[in-house]
Amino acid sequence: MILLALLPVLTLAFTAIALRPRAESDRGLAVIRAALAVAVGAVLVVELFSLLRWISPVPFVAAWLAATLTTAWLAWRSLPEKAREIAATIREKRINRTRETQRTATKALQVVVGLLVLSELVLALASSPNNFDSNSYHLAKIEHWVANGDLANFATAQTQQIILVPGAEFLLLHLRMLTGGDGQYNLLQFFAGLLGALAVARCAGQIGAGRTGQWLTAAVFLTAPAVALESTSTQNDLVVTAWIACAATLALDARRTPASWPNTLALAGAAGLTMVTKTTGAMALLPILVYWAVCRLKERRQLLYGTCAVLAASALLSGPSLLRVQEAFGSPFGPPGYREALSTTRHDPPAILVNGLRLGASTLLTPLAGVNEAIGGSVVRIADAVGVDPNDPSITQWRSIFPGDRWKPDEDRSPYPIQSALVLLGTVLGLCWKRTRGYALLVLGALLTTAAIVKWQYWGNRLILPAFAVATPLAGYMLERALHVERRALRWALSALVAVVLLAGAAHAYIAVYYGQPRRLVGHASVFTLDDWQERFARMPDQAASYRTAIDQVRASGAKRVGLVMDGDLWEYPLQVELHDKELVELQSAVPGQPAGDVTTVDAVVCVSAQDVCRRTVPETWQYNRIDQFVTTAFPPA
């Protein structure tokens, strides 16, 4: 079954060959188009199979076999023409190499980044899914779909399983159906990180960076600790970041090339995938679409057709999910209280300024307390000067208090100070240089839109990765210019400074991969020293034994129908994994129109909740086994 996971990879490769632009040798664009086409198809297949109640392995395997064979045939048909293009490209590269020898520094950079990516791949393959949110709702919703055979709303106490758009989970569902488990789940974000790096490097080339500048851009993106940590995770921030980066490079094509349907449809696909994957991506997507529209003003018909394509793709890909949320909560965005907890409710310029400064300051946190205090204190003083409370609830998520001090490498909140500083400096300089001013305005729009909508919170560093990604080409362009100043002494000094900065940034990324949380390659609690169950509970190590005891008690009882009582953000997914052969019944529901199951119809109950919640659900006559303060099992009288 694991070999079936190669079908999407083969389909992507064949699609890239078939969709390679005929008039140009742009392999990067071919990969981007292929990734978007395959992902769009995967999302539509899930929605179609849900309508037919076909969410089971056989239809998915058949669909991927058909896709692989079809794209292989299309690639084969295009090979003769593509071979001529490849030969021409090789000749052109040989000519270019005679004109300019690749710098040794660039080769060293490739080695440093390549080893980092290889380490991430090892960690992604060796680690079981253990992200906190994934165990609570990202992966739990997939198991509900598998059990139900469709995507319809279901009873659950954890409403995030219903409210949040499920684009990344749709892609993981394909892996679940092809392999029968979650062993390859981490690879989705790993490859999303590589796709994002490819796209931002292409953006750098489009704004004027050479080969060195493109590699520098990819390095700034890939060595950001938040990116390195998420590339081995089952979160969805890198997935949406990849779609945003693809949208940015496709929009930049509009500056110099005539409108083409392949690029227009690809941009529409990127927009639709962004909207179905994570709403935080919309803040970076909007300025990208505005930039594209401005570049197409002279081609009004193409602008109209392209706008319609973007709207249609967004509606087609995200519409069904939003309609299901609308059906449950009366709004496609979920209950009002949930939206207000995450999005700002104050949008005046001083509030946006303070919120943006706080978001930026959080990415700049370092192990040096003095530096952090200086940065945080400066933001607080500016907030006082403009009359904004730095912890105003209208721009601050509950429980979060600015300034934070969480600098350690953790996938949910890790800062990326060196990369963030480079991006901010690159954006400022980009506004000053005529060649990059238009793109810098796009980046500034993404940063401001993010500051206007996303509340500051401890977990905000990963939420602003889309805006960070579109800004990295400016950092790469700036670094390359520093390496090519005319004065020799200054060039050597700047080259040494760039090398030190990039090595420091890379070292931070290596520390994140080798010693970060909740997965690490070496040291205490390495993925090579823990068993699968311990890996899964890296975020809640004290709960691993309690969950195991509850599962063993249920199996020993011979129960076939097991009721679940879940509370707050506690984890449902481990129970679904270990009790996959049981019929699981939700005994609580916060989803309107989806009533909870009847406790009298189940053979056992597992409570992962406060004791009072469990006591209210379980009949008094049942045997009640309290395992710890949260985990309890209950069984009916013999």
XYZ file of N, CA, C and O in Angstrom, residues 353-423:
284
model
N -1.016 49.825 12.690
C 0.413 50.060 12.877
C 0.952 49.259 14.062
O 1.963 48.549 13.941
N 0.270 49.360 15.183
C 0.738 48.664 16.388
C 0.678 47.156 16.199
O 1.605 46.419 16.570
N -0.403 46.662 15.593
C -0.515 45.225 15.372
C 0.583 44.734 14.432
O 1.193 43.675 14.664
N 0.868 45.497 13.379
C 1.933 45.107 12.462
C 3.297 45.105 13.123
O 4.112 44.205 12.894
N 3.549 46.106 13.963
C 4.824 46.151 14.673
C 4.959 44.979 15.637
O 6.042 44.408 15.789
N 3.873 44.601 16.281
C 3.929 43.456 17.195
C 4.175 42.161 16.440
O 4.952 41.299 16.874
N 3.498 41.994 15.289
C 3.719 40.783 14.490
C 5.167 40.692 14.037
O 5.796 39.626 14.079
N 5.719 41.830 13.595
C 7.110 41.839 13.171
C 8.061 41.589 14.314
O 9.038 40.842 14.188
N 7.778 42.196 15.483
C 8.649 42.028 16.645
C 8.701 40.571 17.092
O 9.743 40.086 17.531
N 7.593 39.860 16.971
C 7.558 38.458 17.396
C 8.441 37.582 16.519
O 8.997 36.587 16.988
N 8.573 37.933 15.246
C 9.451 37.153 14.370
C 10.919 37.440 14.637
O 11.790 36.679 14.196
N 11.217 38.538 15.349
C 12.592 38.956 15.589
C 13.134 38.512 16.941
O 14.243 38.897 17.316
N 12.369 37.727 17.697
C 12.825 37.281 19.007
C 14.092 36.445 18.887
O 14.235 35.623 17.980
N 15.024 36.657 19.819
C 16.301 35.958 19.825
C 16.559 35.381 21.215
O 15.842 35.699 22.172
N 17.606 34.566 21.377
C 17.955 34.087 22.722
C 18.508 35.196 23.625
O 18.719 34.974 24.814
N 18.753 36.382 23.064
C 19.330 37.494 23.823
C 18.212 38.331 24.430
O 17.491 39.038 23.717
N 18.039 38.238 25.746
C 16.946 38.938 26.419
C 17.032 40.440 26.212
O 16.009 41.121 26.058
N 18.251 41.002 26.213
C 18.395 42.439 26.034
C 17.873 42.915 24.689
O 17.226 43.965 24.592
N 18.147 42.146 23.636
C 17.650 42.493 22.298
C 16.126 42.436 22.271
O 15.460 43.334 21.733
N 15.569 41.385 22.847
C 14.116 41.244 22.865
C 13.452 42.371 23.632
O 12.416 42.903 23.217
N 14.024 42.738 24.752
C 13.453 43.827 25.549
C 13.518 45.147 24.799
O 12.579 45.962 24.865
N 14.604 45.363 24.070
C 14.732 46.605 23.310
C 13.679 46.677 22.209
O 13.028 47.716 22.018
N 13.504 45.576 21.485
C 12.524 45.566 20.387
C 11.108 45.679 20.943
O 10.306 46.507 20.486
N 10.774 44.842 21.935
C 9.437 44.886 22.518
C 9.141 46.225 23.173
O 8.044 46.768 23.038
N 10.130 46.768 23.889
C 9.926 48.063 24.523
C 9.684 49.175 23.521
O 8.869 50.077 23.762
N 10.379 49.127 22.399
C 10.169 50.144 21.353
C 8.742 50.098 20.823
O 8.104 51.135 20.609
N 8.231 48.876 20.614
C 6.854 48.749 20.121
C 5.860 49.277 21.149
O 4.896 49.976 20.807
N 6.099 48.975 22.427
C 5.201 49.452 23.480
C 5.214 50.972 23.540
O 4.159 51.618 23.689
N 6.390 51.579 23.400
C 6.466 53.050 23.428
C 5.739 53.661 22.239
O 5.064 54.694 22.375
N 5.874 53.056 21.066
C 5.145 53.568 19.893
C 3.642 53.436 20.108
O 2.869 54.332 19.772
N 3.214 52.302 20.679
C 1.790 52.108 20.962
C 1.273 53.181 21.915
O 0.181 53.740 21.723
N 2.052 53.474 22.942
C 1.641 54.530 23.875
C 1.565 55.882 23.170
O 0.669 56.694 23.445
N 2.511 56.125 22.267
C 2.544 57.424 21.575
C 1.334 57.625 20.682
O 0.841 58.755 20.532
N 0.836 56.539 20.069
C -0.318 56.680 19.160
C -1.634 56.370 19.870
O -2.692 56.334 19.236
N -1.570 56.117 21.184
C -2.795 55.917 21.959
C -3.455 54.567 21.785
O -4.686 54.467 21.825
N -2.658 53.508 21.604
C -3.203 52.155 21.444
C -2.657 51.269 22.562
O -1.445 51.225 22.791
N -3.547 50.581 23.238
C -3.131 49.618 24.251
C -2.422 48.456 23.554
O -3.010 47.815 22.678
N -1.163 48.167 23.903
C -0.445 47.086 23.208
C -1.067 45.705 23.407
O -0.691 44.762 22.707
N -2.017 45.593 24.330
C -2.733 44.329 24.530
C -4.241 44.529 24.379
O -5.034 43.826 25.019
N -4.610 45.457 23.523
C -6.022 45.704 23.247
C -6.680 44.417 22.751
O -6.220 43.816 21.776
N -7.751 43.947 23.405
C -8.396 42.689 22.978
C -8.902 42.705 21.543
O -9.054 41.653 20.933
N -9.153 43.884 21.001
C -9.659 43.946 19.628
C -8.583 43.617 18.603
O -8.889 43.333 17.444
N -7.305 43.644 19.013
C -6.221 43.280 18.099
C -5.310 42.213 18.714
O -4.229 41.945 18.181
N -5.749 41.604 19.815
C -4.944 40.608 20.517
C -5.800 39.402 20.838
O -6.903 39.542 21.371
N -5.291 38.207 20.534
C -6.041 36.998 20.853
C -5.987 36.744 22.359
O -5.005 37.080 23.028
N -7.041 36.142 22.871
C -7.119 35.850 24.292
C -5.939 35.007 24.749
O -5.409 34.194 24.017
N -5.527 35.225 25.969
C -4.420 34.535 26.628
C -3.046 34.986 26.138
O -2.034 34.573 26.677
N -2.970 35.794 25.095
C -1.686 36.259 24.584
C -1.389 37.641 25.155
O -2.255 38.517 25.164
N -0.171 37.829 25.622
C 0.237 39.090 26.224
C 1.546 39.527 25.576
O 2.535 38.804 25.595
N 1.541 40.712 24.986
C 2.740 41.252 24.339
C 3.575 42.006 25.373
O 3.019 42.693 26.226
N 4.911 41.941 25.299
C 5.704 41.161 24.336
C 5.899 39.729 24.795
O 5.991 39.466 25.989
N 5.948 38.805 23.850
C 6.202 37.417 24.176
C 7.700 37.158 24.300
O 8.528 37.996 23.940
N 8.048 35.985 24.784
C 9.464 35.642 24.943
C 9.763 34.233 24.449
O 10.741 33.621 24.852
N 8.904 33.723 23.578
C 9.067 32.343 23.113
C 10.002 32.292 21.902
O 9.577 32.276 20.759
N 11.306 32.270 22.157
C 12.269 32.268 21.056
C 12.723 30.867 20.669
O 13.339 30.673 19.628
N 12.448 29.872 21.499
C 12.955 28.528 21.228
C 12.321 27.943 19.973
O 11.182 28.265 19.633
N 13.050 27.049 19.263
C 12.508 26.462 18.022
C 11.347 25.516 18.296
O 11.530 24.415 18.796
N 10.174 25.973 18.012
C 8.941 25.214 18.216
C 8.054 25.477 17.015
O 7.846 26.631 16.637
N 7.514 24.425 16.410
C 6.811 24.604 15.145
C 5.603 25.530 15.247
O 5.201 26.140 14.259
N 5.007 25.661 16.420
C 3.824 26.490 16.553
C 4.130 27.967 16.751
O 3.265 28.809 16.551
N 5.353 28.303 17.170
C 5.607 29.711 17.497
C 7.036 30.160 17.249
O 7.426 31.248 17.684
N 7.851 29.374 16.580
C 9.266 29.716 16.425
C 9.458 31.017 15.661
O 8.875 31.210 14.592
N 10.279 31.935 16.176
C 10.625 33.142 15.412
C 11.668 32.822 14.354
O 12.257 31.741 14.342
N 11.927 33.766 13.475
C 12.962 33.625 12.450
C 13.623 34.990 12.286
O 13.450 35.675 11.284
N 14.410 35.401 13.307
C 14.889 36.782 13.389
C 15.772 37.219 12.228
O 15.606 38.326 11.700
N 16.712 36.371 11.823
C 17.625 36.767 10.750
C 16.877 36.899 9.435
O 17.010 37.892 8.706
N 16.062 35.912 9.123
C 15.313 35.954 7.866
C 14.299 37.101 7.864
O 14.105 37.768 6.840
N 13.657 37.327 8.988
C 12.690 38.419 9.071
C 13.369 39.772 8.892
O 12.857 40.659 8.196
N 14.536 39.942 9.531
C 15.265 41.202 9.384
C 15.676 41.429 7.929
O 15.585 42.556 7.399
N 16.135 40.372 7.254
C 16.502 40.497 5.842
C 15.303 40.875 4.983
O 15.399 41.706 4.067
N 14.156 40.267 5.288
C 12.951 40.542 4.514
C 12.483 41.983 4.726
O 12.111 42.689 3.768
